[in-house]
mmCIF file of C-alpha atoms and ligand atoms in Angstrom:
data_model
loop_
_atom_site.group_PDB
_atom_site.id
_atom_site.type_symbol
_atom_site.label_atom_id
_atom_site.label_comp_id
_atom_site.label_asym_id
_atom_site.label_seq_id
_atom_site.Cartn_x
_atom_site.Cartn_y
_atom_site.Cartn_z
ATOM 1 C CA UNK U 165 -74.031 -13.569 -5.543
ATOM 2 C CA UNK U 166 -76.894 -12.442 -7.990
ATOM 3 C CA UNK U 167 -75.777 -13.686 -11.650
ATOM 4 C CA UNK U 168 -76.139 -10.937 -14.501
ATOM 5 C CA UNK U 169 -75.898 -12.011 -18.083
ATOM 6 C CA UNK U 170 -74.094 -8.847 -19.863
ATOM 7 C CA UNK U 171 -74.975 -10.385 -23.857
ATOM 8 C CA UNK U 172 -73.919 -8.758 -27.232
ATOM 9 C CA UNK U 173 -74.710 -9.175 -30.716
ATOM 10 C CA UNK U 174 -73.385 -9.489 -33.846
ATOM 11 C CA UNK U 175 -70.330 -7.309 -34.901
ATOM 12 C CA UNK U 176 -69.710 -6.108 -31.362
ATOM 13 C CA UNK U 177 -66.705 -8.612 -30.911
ATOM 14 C CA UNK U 178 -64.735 -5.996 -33.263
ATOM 15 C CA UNK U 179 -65.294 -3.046 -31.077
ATOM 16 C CA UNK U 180 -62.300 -0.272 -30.889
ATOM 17 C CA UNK U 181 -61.537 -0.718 -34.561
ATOM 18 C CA UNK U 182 -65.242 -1.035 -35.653
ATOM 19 C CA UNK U 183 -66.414 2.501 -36.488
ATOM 20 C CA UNK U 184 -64.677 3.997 -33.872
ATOM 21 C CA UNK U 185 -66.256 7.685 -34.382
ATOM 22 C CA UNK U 186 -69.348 5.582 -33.719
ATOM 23 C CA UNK U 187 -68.655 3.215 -31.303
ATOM 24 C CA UNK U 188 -65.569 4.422 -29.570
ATOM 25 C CA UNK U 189 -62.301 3.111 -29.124
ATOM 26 C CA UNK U 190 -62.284 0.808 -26.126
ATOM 27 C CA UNK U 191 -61.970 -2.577 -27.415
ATOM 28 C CA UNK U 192 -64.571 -5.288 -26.883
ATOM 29 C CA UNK U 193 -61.980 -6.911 -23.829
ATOM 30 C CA UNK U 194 -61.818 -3.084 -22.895
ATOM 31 C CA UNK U 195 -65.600 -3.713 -22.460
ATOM 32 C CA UNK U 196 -65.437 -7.378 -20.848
ATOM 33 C CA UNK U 197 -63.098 -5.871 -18.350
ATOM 34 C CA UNK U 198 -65.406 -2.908 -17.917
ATOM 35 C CA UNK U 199 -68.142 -4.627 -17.276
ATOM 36 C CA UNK U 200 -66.779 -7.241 -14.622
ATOM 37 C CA UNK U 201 -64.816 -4.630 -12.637
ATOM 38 C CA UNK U 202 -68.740 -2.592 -11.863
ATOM 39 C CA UNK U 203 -69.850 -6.003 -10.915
ATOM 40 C CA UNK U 204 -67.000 -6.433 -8.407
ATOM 41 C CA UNK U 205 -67.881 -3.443 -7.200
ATOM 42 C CA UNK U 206 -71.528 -4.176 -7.346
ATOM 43 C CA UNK U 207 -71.682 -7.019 -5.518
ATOM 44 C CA UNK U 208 -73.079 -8.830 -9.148
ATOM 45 C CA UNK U 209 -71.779 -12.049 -10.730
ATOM 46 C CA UNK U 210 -71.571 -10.176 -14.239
ATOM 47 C CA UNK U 211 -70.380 -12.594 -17.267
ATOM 48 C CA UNK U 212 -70.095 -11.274 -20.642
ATOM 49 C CA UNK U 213 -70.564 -12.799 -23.622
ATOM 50 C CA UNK U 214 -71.020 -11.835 -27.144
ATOM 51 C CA UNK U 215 -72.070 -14.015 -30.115
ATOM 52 C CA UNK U 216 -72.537 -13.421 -33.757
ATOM 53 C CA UNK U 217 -74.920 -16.098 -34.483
ATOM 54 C CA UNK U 218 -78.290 -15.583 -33.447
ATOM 55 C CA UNK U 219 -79.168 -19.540 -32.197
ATOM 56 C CA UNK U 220 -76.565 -18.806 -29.911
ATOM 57 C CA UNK U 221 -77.749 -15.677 -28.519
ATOM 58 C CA UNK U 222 -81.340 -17.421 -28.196
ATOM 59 C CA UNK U 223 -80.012 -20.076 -26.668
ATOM 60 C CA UNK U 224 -78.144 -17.716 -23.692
ATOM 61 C CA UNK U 225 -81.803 -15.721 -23.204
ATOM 62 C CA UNK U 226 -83.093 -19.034 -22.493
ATOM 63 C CA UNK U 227 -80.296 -19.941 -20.141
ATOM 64 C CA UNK U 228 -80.939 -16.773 -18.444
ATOM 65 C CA UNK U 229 -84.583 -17.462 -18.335
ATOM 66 C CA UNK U 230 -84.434 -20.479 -16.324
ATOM 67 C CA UNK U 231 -81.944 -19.116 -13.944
ATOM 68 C CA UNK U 232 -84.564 -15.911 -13.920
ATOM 69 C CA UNK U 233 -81.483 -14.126 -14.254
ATOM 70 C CA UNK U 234 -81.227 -10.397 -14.861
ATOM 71 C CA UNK U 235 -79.751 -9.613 -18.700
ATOM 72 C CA UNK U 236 -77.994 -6.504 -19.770
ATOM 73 C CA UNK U 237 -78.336 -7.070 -23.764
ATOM 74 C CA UNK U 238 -76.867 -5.254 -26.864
ATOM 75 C CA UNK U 239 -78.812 -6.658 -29.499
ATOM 76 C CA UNK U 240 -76.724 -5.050 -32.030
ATOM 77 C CA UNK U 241 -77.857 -5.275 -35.655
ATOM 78 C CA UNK U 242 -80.828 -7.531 -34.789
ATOM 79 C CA UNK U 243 -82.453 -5.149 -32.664
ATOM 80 C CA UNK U 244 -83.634 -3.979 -35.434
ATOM 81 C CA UNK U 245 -85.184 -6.915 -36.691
ATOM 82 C CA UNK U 246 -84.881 -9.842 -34.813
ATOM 83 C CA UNK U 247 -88.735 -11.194 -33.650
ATOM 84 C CA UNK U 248 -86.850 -14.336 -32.587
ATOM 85 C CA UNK U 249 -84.480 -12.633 -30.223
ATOM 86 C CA UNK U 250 -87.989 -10.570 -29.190
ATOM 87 C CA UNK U 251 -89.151 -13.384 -28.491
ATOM 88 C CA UNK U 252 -86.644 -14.694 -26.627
ATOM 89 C CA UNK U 253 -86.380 -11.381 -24.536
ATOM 90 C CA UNK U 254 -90.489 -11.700 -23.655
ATOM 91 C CA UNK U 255 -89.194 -15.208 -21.694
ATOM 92 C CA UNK U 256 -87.374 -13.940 -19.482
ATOM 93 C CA UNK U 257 -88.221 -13.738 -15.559
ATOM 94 C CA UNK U 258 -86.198 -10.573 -14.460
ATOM 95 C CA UNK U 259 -85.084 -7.127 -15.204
ATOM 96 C CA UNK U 260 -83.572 -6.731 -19.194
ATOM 97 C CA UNK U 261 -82.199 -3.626 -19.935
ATOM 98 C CA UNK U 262 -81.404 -2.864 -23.727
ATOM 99 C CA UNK U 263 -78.326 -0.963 -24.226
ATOM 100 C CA UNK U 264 -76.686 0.517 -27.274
ATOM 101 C CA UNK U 265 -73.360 2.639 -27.385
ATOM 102 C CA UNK U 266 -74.567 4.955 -30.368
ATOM 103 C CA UNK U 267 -77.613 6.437 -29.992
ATOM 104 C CA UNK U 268 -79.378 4.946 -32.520
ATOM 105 C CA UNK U 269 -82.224 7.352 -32.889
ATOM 106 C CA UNK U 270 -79.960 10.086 -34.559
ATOM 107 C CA UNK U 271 -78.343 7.626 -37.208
ATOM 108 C CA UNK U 272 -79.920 6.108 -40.246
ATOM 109 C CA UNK U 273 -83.879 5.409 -40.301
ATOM 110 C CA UNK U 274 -83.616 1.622 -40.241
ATOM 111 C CA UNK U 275 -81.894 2.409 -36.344
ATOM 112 C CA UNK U 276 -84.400 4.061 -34.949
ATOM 113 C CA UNK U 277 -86.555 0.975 -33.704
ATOM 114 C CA UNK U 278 -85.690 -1.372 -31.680
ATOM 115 C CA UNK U 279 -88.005 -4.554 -31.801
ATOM 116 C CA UNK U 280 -86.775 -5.633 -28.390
ATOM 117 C CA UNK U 281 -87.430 -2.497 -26.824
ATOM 118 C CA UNK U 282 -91.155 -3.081 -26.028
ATOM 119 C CA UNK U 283 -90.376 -6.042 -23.818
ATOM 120 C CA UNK U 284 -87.424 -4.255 -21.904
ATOM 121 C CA UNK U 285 -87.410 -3.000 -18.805
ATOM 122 C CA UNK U 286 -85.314 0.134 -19.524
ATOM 123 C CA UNK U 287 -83.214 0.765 -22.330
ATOM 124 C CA UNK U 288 -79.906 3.134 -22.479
ATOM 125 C CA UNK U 289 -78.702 4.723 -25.586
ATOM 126 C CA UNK U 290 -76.006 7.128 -27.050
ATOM 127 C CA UNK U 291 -73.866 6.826 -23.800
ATOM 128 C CA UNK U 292 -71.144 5.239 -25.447
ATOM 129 C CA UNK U 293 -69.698 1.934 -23.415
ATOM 130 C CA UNK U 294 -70.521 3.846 -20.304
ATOM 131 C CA UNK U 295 -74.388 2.487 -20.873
ATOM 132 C CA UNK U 296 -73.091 -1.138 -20.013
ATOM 133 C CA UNK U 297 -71.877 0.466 -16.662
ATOM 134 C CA UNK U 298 -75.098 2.506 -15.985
ATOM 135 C CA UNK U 299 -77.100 -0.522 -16.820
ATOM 136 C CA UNK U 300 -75.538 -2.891 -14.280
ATOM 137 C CA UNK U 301 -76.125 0.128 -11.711
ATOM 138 C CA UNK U 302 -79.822 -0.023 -12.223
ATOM 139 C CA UNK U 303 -79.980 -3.572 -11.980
ATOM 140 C CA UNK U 304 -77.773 -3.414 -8.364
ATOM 141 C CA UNK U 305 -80.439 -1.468 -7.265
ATOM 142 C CA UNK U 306 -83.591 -2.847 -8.508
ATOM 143 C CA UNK U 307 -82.776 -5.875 -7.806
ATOM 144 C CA UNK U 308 -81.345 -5.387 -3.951
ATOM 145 C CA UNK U 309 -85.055 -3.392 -3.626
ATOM 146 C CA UNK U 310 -86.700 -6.510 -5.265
ATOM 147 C CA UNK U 311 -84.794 -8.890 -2.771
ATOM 148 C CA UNK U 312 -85.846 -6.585 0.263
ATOM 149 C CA UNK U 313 -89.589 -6.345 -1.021
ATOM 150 C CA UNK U 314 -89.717 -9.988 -0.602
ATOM 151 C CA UNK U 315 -88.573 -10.030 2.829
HETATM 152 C C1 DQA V 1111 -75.683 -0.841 -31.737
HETATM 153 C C2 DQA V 1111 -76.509 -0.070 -32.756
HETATM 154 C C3 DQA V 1111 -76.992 -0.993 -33.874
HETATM 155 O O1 DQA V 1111 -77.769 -0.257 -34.813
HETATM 156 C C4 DQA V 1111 -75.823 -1.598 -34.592
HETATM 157 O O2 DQA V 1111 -76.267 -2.515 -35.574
HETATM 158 C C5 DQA V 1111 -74.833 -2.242 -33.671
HETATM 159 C C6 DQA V 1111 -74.548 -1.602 -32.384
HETATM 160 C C7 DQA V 1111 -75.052 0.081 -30.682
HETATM 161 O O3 DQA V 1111 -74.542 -0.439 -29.700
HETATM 162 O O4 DQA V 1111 -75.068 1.306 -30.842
HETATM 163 O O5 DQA V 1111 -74.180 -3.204 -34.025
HETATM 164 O O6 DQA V 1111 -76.535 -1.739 -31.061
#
């Protein structure tokens, strides 16, 4: 089964008591459980994690580097910041998508860039959890059309 890294930042651990007119109220296992039902579905080997230490994170991008494993990533805060995690992103061998539940382009200033974004291959915002969903459905797809393109 193809592997899919579903990775979240910091803060995201606390979700469905976190700003909840923000970020909803399913709960971050809510979102686990979410996210590895659509893979069932999918056909995917989807496992979620979620760190609030950004060594950590790093660490997983490089994990999924080597395995040239497809990543769905909410960078959270250090989206907004982060070269390292950039960096990190740029390494990898297969499809990222960038998701984030609030659309971050109609909140404060400091939201509205994302330094990952330029070395994504898609990136969903301001569809609430339902991104994470989306985002493994685009990756089903691509990368069952990359597998057949190889053929
Ligand atoms: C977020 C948006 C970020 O600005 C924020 O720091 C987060 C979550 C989102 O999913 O909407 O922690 O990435």
């Amino acid at each position: 089964m193809t592997k899919v890294y579903v990775l979240n930042g910091p803060n995201l651990g606390r979700l469905g008591t976190r700003q909840v007119d923000v970020y909803g109220l399913t709960s971050y296992a809510g979102l686990v459980e979410l996210c590895e039902r659509t893979g069932r579905e999918l056909g995917l080997d989807v496992e979620v994690r979620q760190t609030d230490a950004e060594h950590e994170l790093i660490a997983w991008l490089h994990e999924a580097a080597d395995e040239a494993a497809a990543v769905v990533l909410n960078p959270a805060a250090w989206s907004h910041y982060s070269y390292a995690v950039r960096d990190a992103c740029a390494l990898l061998r297969a499809p990222l998508v960038e998701v984030h539940i609030s659309n971050i382009h109609t909140r404060e200033e400091f939201r509205h860039h994302s330094v990952v974004s330029a070395v994504a291959t898609g990136v969903i915002a301001g569809l609430g959890v339902d991104g994470y969903r989306l985002a493994l459905l685009h990756l089903a797809d691509r990368l069952a059309a990359d597998r057949q393109a190889d053929e």
